[in-house]
PDB file of C-alpha atoms and ligand atoms in Angstrom:
ATOM      1  CA  MET A  26      -4.877  24.473  14.374  1.00  0.00           C
ATOM      2  CA  LYS A  27      -4.840  22.467  11.090  1.00  0.00           C
ATOM      3  CA  LYS A  28      -7.628  19.865  11.052  1.00  0.00           C
ATOM      4  CA  GLN A  29      -6.497  16.234  10.507  1.00  0.00           C
ATOM      5  CA  PRO A  30      -8.224  14.544   7.544  1.00  0.00           C
ATOM      6  CA  HIS A  31     -10.397  11.561   8.453  1.00  0.00           C
ATOM      7  CA  PHE A  32      -8.593   8.254   7.933  1.00  0.00           C
ATOM      8  CA  ILE A  33      -8.573   4.664   9.215  1.00  0.00           C
ATOM      9  CA  PRO A  34      -5.372   4.129  11.251  1.00  0.00           C
ATOM     10  CA  ALA A  35      -2.990   1.173  10.753  1.00  0.00           C
ATOM     11  CA  LEU A  36      -4.819  -1.169  13.184  1.00  0.00           C
ATOM     12  CA  HIS A  37      -8.226   0.510  12.888  1.00  0.00           C
ATOM     13  CA  PHE A  38      -7.979   2.333  16.279  1.00  0.00           C
ATOM     14  CA  HIS A  39      -5.405   5.043  17.062  1.00  0.00           C
ATOM     15  CA  TRP A  40      -4.630   3.469  20.448  1.00  0.00           C
ATOM     16  CA  LEU A  41      -3.518   0.234  18.715  1.00  0.00           C
ATOM     17  CA  THR A  42      -1.024   1.907  16.345  1.00  0.00           C
ATOM     18  CA  ARG A  43       1.994   1.259  18.568  1.00  0.00           C
ATOM     19  CA  TRP A  44       1.236  -2.479  18.401  1.00  0.00           C
ATOM     20  CA  TYR A  45       1.192  -2.544  14.593  1.00  0.00           C
ATOM     21  CA  ASP A  46       4.679  -3.978  14.041  1.00  0.00           C
ATOM     22  CA  PRO A  47       4.467  -6.720  16.733  1.00  0.00           C
ATOM     23  CA  MET A  48       0.968  -7.702  15.469  1.00  0.00           C
ATOM     24  CA  MET A  49       2.148  -7.918  11.869  1.00  0.00           C
ATOM     25  CA  ARG A  50       5.144 -10.040  12.839  1.00  0.00           C
ATOM     26  CA  CYS A  51       2.893 -12.522  14.711  1.00  0.00           C
ATOM     27  CA  LEU A  52      -0.163 -12.732  12.479  1.00  0.00           C
ATOM     28  CA  PHE A  53       0.954 -12.013   8.958  1.00  0.00           C
ATOM     29  CA  PRO A  54       3.575 -13.427   6.528  1.00  0.00           C
ATOM     30  CA  GLU A  55       4.778  -9.848   6.270  1.00  0.00           C
ATOM     31  CA  SER A  56       8.384 -10.298   5.226  1.00  0.00           C
ATOM     32  CA  GLY A  57       7.532 -12.788   2.433  1.00  0.00           C
ATOM     33  CA  THR A  58       4.759 -10.630   0.966  1.00  0.00           C
ATOM     34  CA  LYS A  59       6.820  -7.444   1.092  1.00  0.00           C
ATOM     35  CA  ALA A  60       9.944  -9.099  -0.337  1.00  0.00           C
ATOM     36  CA  ALA A  61       7.878 -10.573  -3.203  1.00  0.00           C
ATOM     37  CA  LEU A  62       6.356  -7.148  -3.950  1.00  0.00           C
ATOM     38  CA  ILE A  63       9.807  -5.540  -4.100  1.00  0.00           C
ATOM     39  CA  ALA A  64      11.258  -8.370  -6.211  1.00  0.00           C
ATOM     40  CA  GLN A  65       8.577  -7.968  -8.897  1.00  0.00           C
ATOM     41  CA  ALA A  66       9.435  -4.243  -9.249  1.00  0.00           C
ATOM     42  CA  HIS A  67      13.073  -4.755 -10.387  1.00  0.00           C
ATOM     43  CA  ILE A  68      14.164  -1.405  -8.943  1.00  0.00           C
ATOM     44  CA  GLN A  69      17.345   0.006 -10.485  1.00  0.00           C
ATOM     45  CA  PRO A  70      19.969   2.323  -8.924  1.00  0.00           C
ATOM     46  CA  GLY A  71      18.983   5.984  -9.330  1.00  0.00           C
ATOM     47  CA  GLN A  72      15.263   5.270  -9.614  1.00  0.00           C
ATOM     48  CA  ILE A  73      12.827   7.311  -7.528  1.00  0.00           C
ATOM     49  CA  VAL A  74      10.340   5.259  -5.539  1.00  0.00           C
ATOM     50  CA  LEU A  75       7.253   6.151  -3.471  1.00  0.00           C
ATOM     51  CA  ASP A  76       5.645   3.975  -0.787  1.00  0.00           C
ATOM     52  CA  ALA A  77       2.148   5.479  -0.361  1.00  0.00           C
ATOM     53  CA  GLY A  78       0.527   4.730   3.006  1.00  0.00           C
ATOM     54  CA  CYS A  79       3.915   3.600   4.321  1.00  0.00           C
ATOM     55  CA  GLY A  80       2.752   3.142   7.933  1.00  0.00           C
ATOM     56  CA  THR A  81       5.674   2.199  10.187  1.00  0.00           C
ATOM     57  CA  GLY A  82       7.984   2.156   7.145  1.00  0.00           C
ATOM     58  CA  THR A  83       8.797  -1.575   7.052  1.00  0.00           C
ATOM     59  CA  LEU A  84       8.323  -1.841   3.270  1.00  0.00           C
ATOM     60  CA  THR A  85       9.914   1.584   2.653  1.00  0.00           C
ATOM     61  CA  MET A  86      13.097   0.567   4.500  1.00  0.00           C
ATOM     62  CA  LEU A  87      13.165  -2.845   2.840  1.00  0.00           C
ATOM     63  CA  ILE A  88      13.034  -1.141  -0.583  1.00  0.00           C
ATOM     64  CA  LYS A  89      16.035   1.005   0.379  1.00  0.00           C
ATOM     65  CA  GLN A  90      17.934  -2.012   1.738  1.00  0.00           C
ATOM     66  CA  THR A  91      17.191  -3.993  -1.427  1.00  0.00           C
ATOM     67  CA  GLU A  92      18.350  -1.198  -3.751  1.00  0.00           C
ATOM     68  CA  PRO A  93      20.468   1.324  -1.780  1.00  0.00           C
ATOM     69  CA  GLY A  94      21.000   3.329  -4.980  1.00  0.00           C
ATOM     70  CA  ALA A  95      17.268   4.197  -5.206  1.00  0.00           C
ATOM     71  CA  ILE A  96      15.793   7.387  -3.734  1.00  0.00           C
ATOM     72  CA  VAL A  97      12.929   6.211  -1.550  1.00  0.00           C
ATOM     73  CA  TYR A  98      10.010   8.271  -0.249  1.00  0.00           C
ATOM     74  CA  GLY A  99       7.428   7.094   2.285  1.00  0.00           C
ATOM     75  CA  LEU A 100       4.164   8.982   2.713  1.00  0.00           C
ATOM     76  CA  ASP A 101       1.432   8.465   5.304  1.00  0.00           C
ATOM     77  CA  VAL A 102      -1.468  10.537   6.539  1.00  0.00           C
ATOM     78  CA  ASP A 103      -0.962   9.594  10.211  1.00  0.00           C
ATOM     79  CA  PRO A 104       1.701  11.536  12.170  1.00  0.00           C
ATOM     80  CA  GLN A 105       1.686   8.904  14.952  1.00  0.00           C
ATOM     81  CA  VAL A 106       2.639   6.041  12.624  1.00  0.00           C
ATOM     82  CA  LEU A 107       5.255   8.244  10.933  1.00  0.00           C
ATOM     83  CA  ASP A 108       6.900   8.856  14.332  1.00  0.00           C
ATOM     84  CA  ILE A 109       7.356   5.083  14.654  1.00  0.00           C
ATOM     85  CA  ALA A 110       8.765   4.928  11.112  1.00  0.00           C
ATOM     86  CA  ARG A 111      11.204   7.785  11.868  1.00  0.00           C
ATOM     87  CA  ARG A 112      12.422   6.065  15.038  1.00  0.00           C
ATOM     88  CA  LYS A 113      12.945   2.794  13.135  1.00  0.00           C
ATOM     89  CA  ASP A 114      14.716   4.565  10.263  1.00  0.00           C
ATOM     90  CA  GLY A 115      16.995   6.381  12.736  1.00  0.00           C
ATOM     91  CA  GLN A 116      18.110   3.002  14.104  1.00  0.00           C
ATOM     92  CA  GLN A 117      19.117   1.714  10.653  1.00  0.00           C
ATOM     93  CA  ALA A 118      22.643   2.060   9.355  1.00  0.00           C
ATOM     94  CA  GLY A 119      23.154   3.655   5.942  1.00  0.00           C
ATOM     95  CA  GLU A 120      21.307   6.289   3.989  1.00  0.00           C
ATOM     96  CA  ALA A 121      17.862   7.251   5.226  1.00  0.00           C
ATOM     97  CA  ILE A 122      14.528   7.199   3.470  1.00  0.00           C
ATOM     98  CA  ILE A 123      12.474  10.381   3.056  1.00  0.00           C
ATOM     99  CA  LEU A 124       9.295  10.295   5.193  1.00  0.00           C
ATOM    100  CA  GLN A 125       6.489  12.789   4.646  1.00  0.00           C
ATOM    101  CA  GLN A 126       2.990  13.361   5.963  1.00  0.00           C
ATOM    102  CA  GLY A 127       0.213  13.664   3.400  1.00  0.00           C
ATOM    103  CA  THR A 128      -2.786  11.936   1.917  1.00  0.00           C
ATOM    104  CA  ALA A 129      -2.528   9.377  -0.861  1.00  0.00           C
ATOM    105  CA  THR A 130      -5.644  10.856  -2.489  1.00  0.00           C
ATOM    106  CA  CYS A 131      -3.822  14.143  -3.157  1.00  0.00           C
ATOM    107  CA  LEU A 132      -0.122  13.272  -3.471  1.00  0.00           C
ATOM    108  CA  PRO A 133       2.147  16.270  -2.771  1.00  0.00           C
ATOM    109  CA  TYR A 134       4.406  15.592  -5.788  1.00  0.00           C
ATOM    110  CA  PRO A 135       4.530  16.956  -9.356  1.00  0.00           C
ATOM    111  CA  ASP A 136       3.398  14.896 -12.352  1.00  0.00           C
ATOM    112  CA  GLY A 137       5.891  12.267 -13.539  1.00  0.00           C
ATOM    113  CA  SER A 138       8.059  12.280 -10.371  1.00  0.00           C
ATOM    114  CA  PHE A 139       8.475   8.529  -9.737  1.00  0.00           C
ATOM    115  CA  ASP A 140       9.701   5.375 -11.474  1.00  0.00           C
ATOM    116  CA  ARG A 141       7.849   3.093  -9.055  1.00  0.00           C
ATOM    117  CA  VAL A 142       4.895   3.603  -6.713  1.00  0.00           C
ATOM    118  CA  PHE A 143       4.193   0.978  -4.053  1.00  0.00           C
ATOM    119  CA  THR A 144       1.188   0.706  -1.818  1.00  0.00           C
ATOM    120  CA  SER A 145       0.832  -2.101   0.714  1.00  0.00           C
ATOM    121  CA  LEU A 146      -2.295  -2.744   2.781  1.00  0.00           C
ATOM    122  CA  MET A 147      -3.472   0.840   2.391  1.00  0.00           C
ATOM    123  CA  LEU A 148      -6.143   0.713  -0.299  1.00  0.00           C
ATOM    124  CA  HIS A 149      -8.522  -1.293   1.925  1.00  0.00           C
ATOM    125  CA  HIS A 150      -8.509   1.729   4.288  1.00  0.00           C
ATOM    126  CA  LEU A 151     -10.002   3.937   1.564  1.00  0.00           C
ATOM    127  CA  THR A 152     -13.615   4.259   0.410  1.00  0.00           C
ATOM    128  CA  ARG A 153     -14.288   3.199  -3.188  1.00  0.00           C
ATOM    129  CA  GLN A 154     -14.165   6.813  -4.334  1.00  0.00           C
ATOM    130  CA  ASP A 155     -10.856   7.400  -2.512  1.00  0.00           C
ATOM    131  CA  LYS A 156      -9.331   4.157  -3.876  1.00  0.00           C
ATOM    132  CA  GLN A 157     -10.126   5.368  -7.390  1.00  0.00           C
ATOM    133  CA  GLN A 158      -8.742   8.829  -6.614  1.00  0.00           C
ATOM    134  CA  MET A 159      -5.542   7.340  -5.092  1.00  0.00           C
ATOM    135  CA  LEU A 160      -5.011   5.194  -8.202  1.00  0.00           C
ATOM    136  CA  ARG A 161      -5.428   8.271 -10.445  1.00  0.00           C
ATOM    137  CA  GLU A 162      -2.889  10.080  -8.264  1.00  0.00           C
ATOM    138  CA  ALA A 163      -0.430   7.160  -8.530  1.00  0.00           C
ATOM    139  CA  PHE A 164      -0.849   7.325 -12.324  1.00  0.00           C
ATOM    140  CA  ARG A 165      -0.246  11.086 -12.340  1.00  0.00           C
ATOM    141  CA  VAL A 166       2.968  11.001 -10.267  1.00  0.00           C
ATOM    142  CA  LEU A 167       4.491   8.089 -12.221  1.00  0.00           C
ATOM    143  CA  LYS A 168       6.750   8.727 -15.207  1.00  0.00           C
ATOM    144  CA  PRO A 169       5.589   7.219 -18.530  1.00  0.00           C
ATOM    145  CA  GLY A 170       6.715   3.570 -18.387  1.00  0.00           C
ATOM    146  CA  GLY A 171       6.670   3.676 -14.550  1.00  0.00           C
ATOM    147  CA  GLU A 172       5.030   0.942 -12.498  1.00  0.00           C
ATOM    148  CA  LEU A 173       2.548   0.645  -9.651  1.00  0.00           C
ATOM    149  CA  HIS A 174       2.989  -2.309  -7.241  1.00  0.00           C
ATOM    150  CA  ILE A 175       0.167  -3.174  -4.855  1.00  0.00           C
ATOM    151  CA  ALA A 176      -0.250  -5.687  -2.025  1.00  0.00           C
ATOM    152  CA  ASP A 177      -3.752  -5.770  -0.546  1.00  0.00           C
ATOM    153  CA  PHE A 178      -6.833  -7.893   0.049  1.00  0.00           C
ATOM    154  CA  GLY A 179      -7.890  -9.699  -3.110  1.00  0.00           C
ATOM    155  CA  LYS A 180     -10.534 -12.149  -4.318  1.00  0.00           C
ATOM    156  CA  PRO A 181     -10.346 -15.355  -2.200  1.00  0.00           C
ATOM    157  CA  HIS A 182      -8.340 -17.960  -4.096  1.00  0.00           C
ATOM    158  CA  ASP A 183      -9.369 -21.141  -2.250  1.00  0.00           C
ATOM    159  CA  PHE A 184     -12.147 -22.477  -0.026  1.00  0.00           C
ATOM    160  CA  VAL A 185     -10.533 -21.561   3.309  1.00  0.00           C
ATOM    161  CA  MET A 186      -9.801 -18.020   2.091  1.00  0.00           C
ATOM    162  CA  TRP A 187     -13.417 -17.763   0.877  1.00  0.00           C
ATOM    163  CA  LEU A 188     -14.693 -18.813   4.340  1.00  0.00           C
ATOM    164  CA  ILE A 189     -12.536 -16.143   5.996  1.00  0.00           C
ATOM    165  CA  SER A 190     -13.750 -13.584   3.450  1.00  0.00           C
ATOM    166  CA  LEU A 191     -17.368 -14.064   4.583  1.00  0.00           C
ATOM    167  CA  MET A 192     -16.382 -12.303   7.806  1.00  0.00           C
ATOM    168  CA  MET A 193     -13.658  -9.975   6.512  1.00  0.00           C
ATOM    169  CA  ARG A 194     -15.746  -8.400   3.753  1.00  0.00           C
ATOM    170  CA  TRP A 195     -17.584  -6.274   6.316  1.00  0.00           C
ATOM    171  CA  PHE A 196     -14.362  -4.901   7.798  1.00  0.00           C
ATOM    172  CA  GLU A 197     -13.051  -1.429   6.887  1.00  0.00           C
ATOM    173  CA  GLU A 198     -13.356  -0.903   3.083  1.00  0.00           C
ATOM    174  CA  ILE A 199     -12.484  -4.482   2.014  1.00  0.00           C
ATOM    175  CA  HIS A 200     -15.734  -5.370   0.204  1.00  0.00           C
ATOM    176  CA  ASP A 201     -14.659  -4.307  -3.318  1.00  0.00           C
ATOM    177  CA  HIS A 202     -11.331  -6.141  -2.913  1.00  0.00           C
ATOM    178  CA  ILE A 203     -13.022  -9.440  -2.049  1.00  0.00           C
ATOM    179  CA  LEU A 204     -15.345  -9.071  -5.024  1.00  0.00           C
ATOM    180  CA  GLY A 205     -12.216  -8.805  -7.220  1.00  0.00           C
ATOM    181  CA  ARG A 206     -12.862  -5.223  -8.349  1.00  0.00           C
ATOM    182  CA  LEU A 207      -9.371  -3.809  -7.749  1.00  0.00           C
ATOM    183  CA  PRO A 208      -7.911  -4.690 -11.207  1.00  0.00           C
ATOM    184  CA  ALA A 209     -10.795  -2.851 -12.918  1.00  0.00           C
ATOM    185  CA  PHE A 210     -10.247   0.217 -10.706  1.00  0.00           C
ATOM    186  CA  ILE A 211      -6.508   0.155 -11.573  1.00  0.00           C
ATOM    187  CA  MET A 212      -7.290  -0.073 -15.301  1.00  0.00           C
ATOM    188  CA  ASP A 213      -9.854   2.750 -15.053  1.00  0.00           C
ATOM    189  CA  ALA A 214      -7.070   4.984 -13.685  1.00  0.00           C
ATOM    190  CA  GLY A 215      -5.209   4.536 -17.001  1.00  0.00           C
ATOM    191  CA  PHE A 216      -2.799   1.676 -16.236  1.00  0.00           C
ATOM    192  CA  HIS A 217      -2.140  -0.976 -18.867  1.00  0.00           C
ATOM    193  CA  PRO A 218      -1.356  -3.830 -18.545  1.00  0.00           C
ATOM    194  CA  VAL A 219      -2.611  -4.759 -15.056  1.00  0.00           C
ATOM    195  CA  GLU A 220      -1.630  -8.174 -13.690  1.00  0.00           C
ATOM    196  CA  GLU A 221      -2.386 -10.073 -10.498  1.00  0.00           C
ATOM    197  CA  THR A 222       1.042 -11.595  -9.889  1.00  0.00           C
ATOM    198  CA  ALA A 223       0.528 -13.656  -6.702  1.00  0.00           C
ATOM    199  CA  GLN A 224      -1.940 -14.613  -3.981  1.00  0.00           C
ATOM    200  CA  HIS A 225      -0.780 -15.154  -0.415  1.00  0.00           C
ATOM    201  CA  ARG A 226      -2.753 -17.146   2.173  1.00  0.00           C
ATOM    202  CA  THR A 227      -3.034 -15.293   5.492  1.00  0.00           C
ATOM    203  CA  LEU A 228      -5.114 -15.554   8.671  1.00  0.00           C
ATOM    204  CA  VAL A 229      -7.201 -12.601   7.440  1.00  0.00           C
ATOM    205  CA  GLY A 230      -7.720 -13.901   3.904  1.00  0.00           C
ATOM    206  CA  THR A 231      -6.116 -13.680   0.469  1.00  0.00           C
ATOM    207  CA  ILE A 232      -3.535 -10.941   0.038  1.00  0.00           C
ATOM    208  CA  ALA A 233      -3.024 -10.364  -3.688  1.00  0.00           C
ATOM    209  CA  LEU A 234      -0.060  -8.691  -5.378  1.00  0.00           C
ATOM    210  CA  TYR A 235      -0.603  -6.566  -8.482  1.00  0.00           C
ATOM    211  CA  ARG A 236       1.696  -4.977 -11.050  1.00  0.00           C
ATOM    212  CA  ALA A 237       0.415  -2.207 -13.318  1.00  0.00           C
ATOM    213  CA  SER A 238       2.252  -0.060 -15.864  1.00  0.00           C
ATOM    214  CA  LYS A 239       1.742   3.520 -16.941  1.00  0.00           C
ATOM    215  CA  PRO A 240       1.998   3.302 -20.749  1.00  0.00           C
ATOM    216  CA  MET A 241       4.792   5.163 -22.535  1.00  0.00           C
ATOM    217  CA  LYS A 242       3.435   8.334 -24.206  1.00  0.00           C
ATOM    218  CA  ASN A 243       3.314   6.758 -27.682  1.00  0.00           C
ATOM    219  CA  ASP A 244       1.864   3.364 -26.594  1.00  0.00           C
TER     220      ASP A 244
HETATM  221  C1  SAM B   8      -2.517  -1.316   7.448  1.00  0.00           C
HETATM  222  S1  SAM B   8      -1.446   0.044   7.385  1.00  0.00           S
HETATM  223  C2  SAM B   8      -0.234  -0.480   6.195  1.00  0.00           C
HETATM  224  C3  SAM B   8       1.102   0.128   6.459  1.00  0.00           C
HETATM  225  C4  SAM B   8       2.231  -0.358   5.555  1.00  0.00           C
HETATM  226  N1  SAM B   8       2.028   0.063   4.192  1.00  0.00           N
HETATM  227  C5  SAM B   8       2.389  -1.842   5.624  1.00  0.00           C
HETATM  228  O1  SAM B   8       2.263  -2.521   4.610  1.00  0.00           O
HETATM  229  O2  SAM B   8       2.665  -2.352   6.717  1.00  0.00           O
HETATM  230  C6  SAM B   8      -2.385   1.236   6.452  1.00  0.00           C
HETATM  231  C7  SAM B   8      -1.729   2.614   6.464  1.00  0.00           C
HETATM  232  O3  SAM B   8      -2.440   3.452   5.558  1.00  0.00           O
HETATM  233  C8  SAM B   8      -2.449   4.750   6.112  1.00  0.00           C
HETATM  234  N2  SAM B   8      -3.509   5.535   5.470  1.00  0.00           N
HETATM  235  C9  SAM B   8      -4.855   5.422   5.619  1.00  0.00           C
HETATM  236  N3  SAM B   8      -5.477   6.325   4.842  1.00  0.00           N
HETATM  237  C10 SAM B   8      -4.503   7.014   4.192  1.00  0.00           C
HETATM  238  C11 SAM B   8      -4.507   8.078   3.245  1.00  0.00           C
HETATM  239  N4  SAM B   8      -5.656   8.623   2.794  1.00  0.00           N
HETATM  240  N5  SAM B   8      -3.324   8.550   2.785  1.00  0.00           N
HETATM  241  C12 SAM B   8      -2.146   8.019   3.214  1.00  0.00           C
HETATM  242  N6  SAM B   8      -2.073   7.022   4.122  1.00  0.00           N
HETATM  243  C13 SAM B   8      -3.237   6.514   4.589  1.00  0.00           C
HETATM  244  C14 SAM B   8      -2.674   4.531   7.601  1.00  0.00           C
HETATM  245  O4  SAM B   8      -2.293   5.652   8.364  1.00  0.00           O
HETATM  246  C15 SAM B   8      -1.777   3.308   7.838  1.00  0.00           C
HETATM  247  O5  SAM B   8      -0.487   3.679   8.241  1.00  0.00           O
END
């Protein structure tokens, strides 16, 4: 039998995965953050888009609803969370998204496959080394001029968020995010420019949005 790679599931424990969507709806300004991330990407009809670490597929499906002319892939390492995404996608009207199992640190796609890569709330599940590897993989699979769009824990942007961060920094692999190291990791992967575009207040701390471009070949 093929051995599953080690990973941190959507709500930290496998037995909580089926509660991911209800938890997110109650505790997190999910729809606003995801809509803002999609809006900043200006996706055009015909573009090919990847949502890496897609979880239950909420963002993936929202991308497809926002731009039905885009070809949208969702990838996650966890077969259990992908089952939930497939059930949700089956209930939607219209053209489906393409859901695949795989790890974001070794993306199963050729170089230059995508116009946009998204990743939402996944990087804080990865060790520092794996974050850096995932960002290199995102760079590899993007076309020149393509863009990476990230929503994840960021440096606290006010006093209340800083107080929350004192506790959250010890959770999963959040430490580097709270110290504001993510933009440097994104730049080290080859992206330029890298911008923090927004900071959202949540019950678990600052969620920052980032936009990063893969330079055109002659830039
Ligand atoms: C907190 S959930 C976020 C899900 C979704 N992107 C969202 O915004 O709601 C994190 C997801 O990352 C996935 N994940 C963790 N490590 C991964 C890896 N190495 N490759 C791909 N997905 C991974 C988990 O299985 C989980 O579904």
